[in-house]
PDB file of C-alpha atoms and ligand atoms in Angstrom:
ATOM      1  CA  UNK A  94      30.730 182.290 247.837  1.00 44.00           C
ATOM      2  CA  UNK A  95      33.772 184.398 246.096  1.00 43.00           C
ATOM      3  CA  UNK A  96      36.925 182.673 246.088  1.00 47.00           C
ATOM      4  CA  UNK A  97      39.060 183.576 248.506  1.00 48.00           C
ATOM      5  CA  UNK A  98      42.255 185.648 246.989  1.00 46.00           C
ATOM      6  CA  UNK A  99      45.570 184.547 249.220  1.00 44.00           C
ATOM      7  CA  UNK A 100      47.570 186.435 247.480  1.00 43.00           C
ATOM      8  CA  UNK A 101      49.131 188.543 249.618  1.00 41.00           C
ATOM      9  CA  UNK A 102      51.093 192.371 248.507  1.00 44.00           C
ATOM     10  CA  UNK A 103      54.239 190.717 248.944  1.00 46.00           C
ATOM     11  CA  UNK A 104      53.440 187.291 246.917  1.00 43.00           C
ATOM     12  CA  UNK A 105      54.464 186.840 243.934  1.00 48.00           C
ATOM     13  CA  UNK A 106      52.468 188.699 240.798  1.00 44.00           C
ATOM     14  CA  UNK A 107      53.003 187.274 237.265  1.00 48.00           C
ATOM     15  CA  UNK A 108      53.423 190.084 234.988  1.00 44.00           C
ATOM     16  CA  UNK A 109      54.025 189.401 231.285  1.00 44.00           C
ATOM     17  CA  UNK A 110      57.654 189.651 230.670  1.00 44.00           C
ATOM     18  CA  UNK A 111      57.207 192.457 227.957  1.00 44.00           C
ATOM     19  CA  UNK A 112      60.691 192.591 227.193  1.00 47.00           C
ATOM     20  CA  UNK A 113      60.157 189.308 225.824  1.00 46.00           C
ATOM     21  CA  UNK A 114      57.803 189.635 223.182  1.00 53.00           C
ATOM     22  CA  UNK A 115      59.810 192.546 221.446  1.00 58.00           C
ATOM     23  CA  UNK A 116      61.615 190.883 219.402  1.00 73.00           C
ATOM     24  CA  UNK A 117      64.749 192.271 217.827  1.00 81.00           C
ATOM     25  CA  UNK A 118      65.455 190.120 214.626  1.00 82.00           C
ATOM     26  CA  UNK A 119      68.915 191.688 214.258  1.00 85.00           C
ATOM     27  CA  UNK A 120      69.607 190.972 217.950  1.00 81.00           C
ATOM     28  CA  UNK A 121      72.397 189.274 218.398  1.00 72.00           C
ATOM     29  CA  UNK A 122      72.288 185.835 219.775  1.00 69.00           C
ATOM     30  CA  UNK A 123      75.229 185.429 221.889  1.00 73.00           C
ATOM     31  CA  UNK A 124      78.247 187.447 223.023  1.00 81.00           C
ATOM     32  CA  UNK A 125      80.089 189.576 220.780  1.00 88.00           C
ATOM     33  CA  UNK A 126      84.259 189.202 221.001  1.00 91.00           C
ATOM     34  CA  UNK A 127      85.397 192.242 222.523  1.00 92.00           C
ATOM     35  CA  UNK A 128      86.726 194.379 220.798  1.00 94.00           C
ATOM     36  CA  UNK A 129      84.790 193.436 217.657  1.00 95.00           C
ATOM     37  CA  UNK A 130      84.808 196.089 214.804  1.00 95.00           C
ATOM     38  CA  UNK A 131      81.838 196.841 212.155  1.00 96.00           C
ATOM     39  CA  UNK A 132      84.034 196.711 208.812  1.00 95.00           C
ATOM     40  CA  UNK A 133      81.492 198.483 206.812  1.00 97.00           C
ATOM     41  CA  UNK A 134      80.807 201.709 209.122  1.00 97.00           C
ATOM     42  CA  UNK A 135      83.898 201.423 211.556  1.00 96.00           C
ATOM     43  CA  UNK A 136      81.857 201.337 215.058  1.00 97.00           C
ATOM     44  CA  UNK A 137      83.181 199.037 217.283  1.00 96.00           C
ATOM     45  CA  UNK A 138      82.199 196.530 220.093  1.00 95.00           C
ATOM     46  CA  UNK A 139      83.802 196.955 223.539  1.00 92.00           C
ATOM     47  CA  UNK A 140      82.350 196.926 226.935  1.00 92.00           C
ATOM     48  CA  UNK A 141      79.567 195.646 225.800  1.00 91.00           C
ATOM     49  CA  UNK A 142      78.323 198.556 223.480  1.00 93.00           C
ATOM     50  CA  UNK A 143      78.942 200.169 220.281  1.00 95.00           C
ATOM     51  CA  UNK A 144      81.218 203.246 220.220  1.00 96.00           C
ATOM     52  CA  UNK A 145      82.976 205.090 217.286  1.00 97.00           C
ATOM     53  CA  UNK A 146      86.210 204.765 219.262  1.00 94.00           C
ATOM     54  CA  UNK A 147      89.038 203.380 217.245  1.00 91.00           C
ATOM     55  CA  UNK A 148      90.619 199.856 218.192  1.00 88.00           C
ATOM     56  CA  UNK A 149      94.470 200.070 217.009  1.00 80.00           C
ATOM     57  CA  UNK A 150      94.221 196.110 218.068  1.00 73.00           C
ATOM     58  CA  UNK A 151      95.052 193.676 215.388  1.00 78.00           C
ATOM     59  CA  UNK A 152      93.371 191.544 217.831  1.00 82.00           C
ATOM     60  CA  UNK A 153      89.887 192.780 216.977  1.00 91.00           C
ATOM     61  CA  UNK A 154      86.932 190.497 215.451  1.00 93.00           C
ATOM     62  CA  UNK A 155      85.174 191.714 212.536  1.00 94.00           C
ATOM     63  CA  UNK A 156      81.700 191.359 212.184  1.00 94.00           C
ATOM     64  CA  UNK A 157      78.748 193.801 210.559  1.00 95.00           C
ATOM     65  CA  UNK A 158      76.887 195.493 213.509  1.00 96.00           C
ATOM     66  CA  UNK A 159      73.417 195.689 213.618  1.00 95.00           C
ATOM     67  CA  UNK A 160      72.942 198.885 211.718  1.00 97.00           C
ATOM     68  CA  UNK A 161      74.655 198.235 208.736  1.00 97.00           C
ATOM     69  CA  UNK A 162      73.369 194.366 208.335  1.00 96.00           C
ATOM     70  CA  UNK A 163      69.674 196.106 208.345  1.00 96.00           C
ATOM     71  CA  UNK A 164      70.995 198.507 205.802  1.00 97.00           C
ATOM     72  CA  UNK A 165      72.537 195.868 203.619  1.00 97.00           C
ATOM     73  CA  UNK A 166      69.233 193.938 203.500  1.00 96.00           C
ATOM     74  CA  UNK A 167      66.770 197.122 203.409  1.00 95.00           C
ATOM     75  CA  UNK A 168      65.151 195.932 206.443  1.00 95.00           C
ATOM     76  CA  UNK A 169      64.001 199.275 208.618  1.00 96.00           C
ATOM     77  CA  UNK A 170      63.281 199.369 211.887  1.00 95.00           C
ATOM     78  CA  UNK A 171      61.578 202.442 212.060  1.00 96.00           C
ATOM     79  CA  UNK A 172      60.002 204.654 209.821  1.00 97.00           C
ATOM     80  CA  UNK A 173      58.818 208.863 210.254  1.00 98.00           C
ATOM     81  CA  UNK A 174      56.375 209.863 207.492  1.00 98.00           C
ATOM     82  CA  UNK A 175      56.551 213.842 207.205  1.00 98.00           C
ATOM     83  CA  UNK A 176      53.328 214.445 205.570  1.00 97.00           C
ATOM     84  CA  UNK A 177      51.271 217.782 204.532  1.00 97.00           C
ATOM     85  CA  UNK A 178      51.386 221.075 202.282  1.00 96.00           C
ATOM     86  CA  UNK A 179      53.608 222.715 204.854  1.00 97.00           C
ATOM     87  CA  UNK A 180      56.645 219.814 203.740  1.00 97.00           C
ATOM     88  CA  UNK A 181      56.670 221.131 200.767  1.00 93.00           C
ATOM     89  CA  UNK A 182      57.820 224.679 201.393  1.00 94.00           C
ATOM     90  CA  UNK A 183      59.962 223.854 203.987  1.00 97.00           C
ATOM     91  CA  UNK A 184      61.733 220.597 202.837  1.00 97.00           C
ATOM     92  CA  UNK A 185      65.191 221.772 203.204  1.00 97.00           C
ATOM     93  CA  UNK A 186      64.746 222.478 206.786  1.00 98.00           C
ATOM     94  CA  UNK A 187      63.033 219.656 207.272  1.00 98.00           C
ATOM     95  CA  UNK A 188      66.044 217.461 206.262  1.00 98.00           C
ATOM     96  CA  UNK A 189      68.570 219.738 208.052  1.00 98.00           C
ATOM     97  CA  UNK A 190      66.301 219.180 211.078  1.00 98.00           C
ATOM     98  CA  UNK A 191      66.632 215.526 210.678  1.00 98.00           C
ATOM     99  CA  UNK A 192      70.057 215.015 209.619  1.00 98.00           C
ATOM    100  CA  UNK A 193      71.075 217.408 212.729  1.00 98.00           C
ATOM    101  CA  UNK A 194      68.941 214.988 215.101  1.00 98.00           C
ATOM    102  CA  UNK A 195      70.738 211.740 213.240  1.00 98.00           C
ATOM    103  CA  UNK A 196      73.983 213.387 213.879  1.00 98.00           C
ATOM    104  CA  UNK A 197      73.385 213.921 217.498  1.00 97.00           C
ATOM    105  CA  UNK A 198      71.933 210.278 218.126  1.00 97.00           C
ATOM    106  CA  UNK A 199      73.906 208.732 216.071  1.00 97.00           C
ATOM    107  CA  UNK A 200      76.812 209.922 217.786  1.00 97.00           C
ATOM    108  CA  UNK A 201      75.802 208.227 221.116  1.00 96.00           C
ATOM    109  CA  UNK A 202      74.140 205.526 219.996  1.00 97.00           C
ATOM    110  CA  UNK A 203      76.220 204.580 216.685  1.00 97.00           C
ATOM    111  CA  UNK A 204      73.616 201.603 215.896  1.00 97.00           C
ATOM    112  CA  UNK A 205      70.937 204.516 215.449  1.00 98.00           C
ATOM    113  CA  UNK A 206      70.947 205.685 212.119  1.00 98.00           C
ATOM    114  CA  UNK A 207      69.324 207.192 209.197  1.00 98.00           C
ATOM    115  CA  UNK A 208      68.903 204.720 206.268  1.00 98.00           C
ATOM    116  CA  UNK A 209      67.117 206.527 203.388  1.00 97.00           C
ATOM    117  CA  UNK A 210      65.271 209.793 203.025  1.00 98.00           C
ATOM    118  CA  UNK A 211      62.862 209.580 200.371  1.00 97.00           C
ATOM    119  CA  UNK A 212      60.039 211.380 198.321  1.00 96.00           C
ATOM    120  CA  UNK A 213      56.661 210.261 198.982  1.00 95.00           C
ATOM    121  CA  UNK A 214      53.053 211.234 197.946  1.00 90.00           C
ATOM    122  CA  UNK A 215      52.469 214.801 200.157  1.00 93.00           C
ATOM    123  CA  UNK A 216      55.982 214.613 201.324  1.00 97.00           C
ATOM    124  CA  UNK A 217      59.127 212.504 202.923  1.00 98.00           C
ATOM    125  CA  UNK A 218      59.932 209.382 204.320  1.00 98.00           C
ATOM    126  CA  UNK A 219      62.417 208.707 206.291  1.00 98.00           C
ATOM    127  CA  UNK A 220      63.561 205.207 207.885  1.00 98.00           C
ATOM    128  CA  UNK A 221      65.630 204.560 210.057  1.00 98.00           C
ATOM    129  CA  UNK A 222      68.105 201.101 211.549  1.00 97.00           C
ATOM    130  CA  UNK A 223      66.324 201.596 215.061  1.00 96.00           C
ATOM    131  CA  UNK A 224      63.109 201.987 216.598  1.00 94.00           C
ATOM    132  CA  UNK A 225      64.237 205.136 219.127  1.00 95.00           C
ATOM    133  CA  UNK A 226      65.611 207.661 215.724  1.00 97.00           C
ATOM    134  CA  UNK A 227      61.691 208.189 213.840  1.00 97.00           C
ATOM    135  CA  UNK A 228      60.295 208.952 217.327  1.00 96.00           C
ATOM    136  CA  UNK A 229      63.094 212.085 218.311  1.00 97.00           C
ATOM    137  CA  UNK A 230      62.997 213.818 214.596  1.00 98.00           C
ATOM    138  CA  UNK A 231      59.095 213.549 214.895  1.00 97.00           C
ATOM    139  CA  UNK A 232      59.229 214.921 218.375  1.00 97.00           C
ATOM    140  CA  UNK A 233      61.425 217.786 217.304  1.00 98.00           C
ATOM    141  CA  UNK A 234      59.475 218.435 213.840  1.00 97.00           C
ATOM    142  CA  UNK A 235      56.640 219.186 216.471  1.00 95.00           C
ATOM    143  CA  UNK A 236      58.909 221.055 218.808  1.00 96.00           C
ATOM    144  CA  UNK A 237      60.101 223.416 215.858  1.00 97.00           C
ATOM    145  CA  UNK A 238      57.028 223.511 213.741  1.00 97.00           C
ATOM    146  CA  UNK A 239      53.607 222.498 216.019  1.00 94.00           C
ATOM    147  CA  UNK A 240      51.328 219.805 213.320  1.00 96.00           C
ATOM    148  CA  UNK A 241      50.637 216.813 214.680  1.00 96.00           C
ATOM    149  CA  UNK A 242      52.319 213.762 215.369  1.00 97.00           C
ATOM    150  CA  UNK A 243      50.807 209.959 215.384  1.00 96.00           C
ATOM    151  CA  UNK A 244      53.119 207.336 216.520  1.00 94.00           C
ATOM    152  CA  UNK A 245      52.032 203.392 216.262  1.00 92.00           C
ATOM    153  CA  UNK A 246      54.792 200.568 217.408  1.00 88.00           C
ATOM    154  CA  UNK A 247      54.124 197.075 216.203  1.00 84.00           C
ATOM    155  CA  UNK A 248      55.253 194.906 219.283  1.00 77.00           C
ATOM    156  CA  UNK A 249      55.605 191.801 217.739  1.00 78.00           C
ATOM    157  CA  UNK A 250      57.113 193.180 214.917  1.00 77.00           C
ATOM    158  CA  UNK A 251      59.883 195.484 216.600  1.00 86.00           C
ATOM    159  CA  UNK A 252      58.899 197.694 214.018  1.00 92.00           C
ATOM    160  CA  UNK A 253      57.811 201.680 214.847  1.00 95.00           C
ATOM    161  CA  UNK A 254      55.910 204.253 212.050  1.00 96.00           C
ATOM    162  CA  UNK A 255      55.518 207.744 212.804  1.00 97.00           C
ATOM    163  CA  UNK A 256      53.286 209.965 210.894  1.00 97.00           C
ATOM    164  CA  UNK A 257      54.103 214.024 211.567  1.00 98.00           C
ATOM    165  CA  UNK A 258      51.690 215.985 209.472  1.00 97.00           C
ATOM    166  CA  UNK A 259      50.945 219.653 209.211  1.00 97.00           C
ATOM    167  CA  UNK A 260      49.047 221.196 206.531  1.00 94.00           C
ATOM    168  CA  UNK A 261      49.802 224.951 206.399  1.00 87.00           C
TER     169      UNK A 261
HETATM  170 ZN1   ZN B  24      78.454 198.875 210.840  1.00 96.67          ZN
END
């Protein structure tokens, strides 16, 4: 005889708490003073988010956000390979294309940022502070220029590699 399932629709259903297991190593534990400002890149903490507004208040805290502390130590959190014969003819739009993307994001979302742009075998790569930059300059490498885009994010790791490739 099966076991009987009680669980009814409206019972409770244990989910893995997702949220949990990505792990931000550069989160911050704890509460940030408010306003708090980044002395290295000038962003500053208020209403519980990162802006580029400026804080005239010699009250404010100063502590490295996020972005720059992963830049200080080299430490990505994401990283876009742009791989392929076609990166070669067309570097400089390539990196216009992703410093105009950076400049967009990074305006919102001043923790999202471009940390080094380099020369690879068959191309660039790029890395980034955060784990939401690699996947929009991939997206809009595809959007512009078709190829083909692979994206893998390591969970545990909080860590995300993109590989955009085209070969003509
Ligand atoms: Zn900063």
């Amino acid at each position: 005889m099966s076991k009987i399932d009680n669980r009814t629709p409206q019972g409770p259903i244990r989910t893995r708490n997702v949220q949990e297991r990505r792990h931000d190593p550069y989160k911050l534990r704890g509460k940030l003073k408010e306003p708090t400002v980044c002395p290295q890149c000038g962003a500053s903490y208020r209403n519980g988010r990162w802006t580029w507004d400026e804080i005239t208040s010699d009250e404010a805290d100063s502590q490295l956000c996020q972005a720059c502390q992963r830049i200080n130590d080299r430490y990505p959190a994401g990283e876009l390979a742009i791989q392929g014969g076609f990166v070669a003819s067309h570097k400089q739009e390539i990196l216009n294309l992703a410093r105009n993307i950076e400049e967009a994001e990074k305006n919102e979302h001043p923790l999202n940022r471009i940390m080094d742009i380099e020369d690879i075998d068959d191309g660039l790569r790029v890395t980034t502070t955060d784990i939401h930059l690699p996947r929009r300059i991939g997206e809009a490498l595809n959007s512009a220029w078709n190829g083909v885009l692979d994206m893998h994010y390591d969970e545990e790791g909080y860590f995300i590699r993109l590989v955009w490739r085209r070969d003509d």
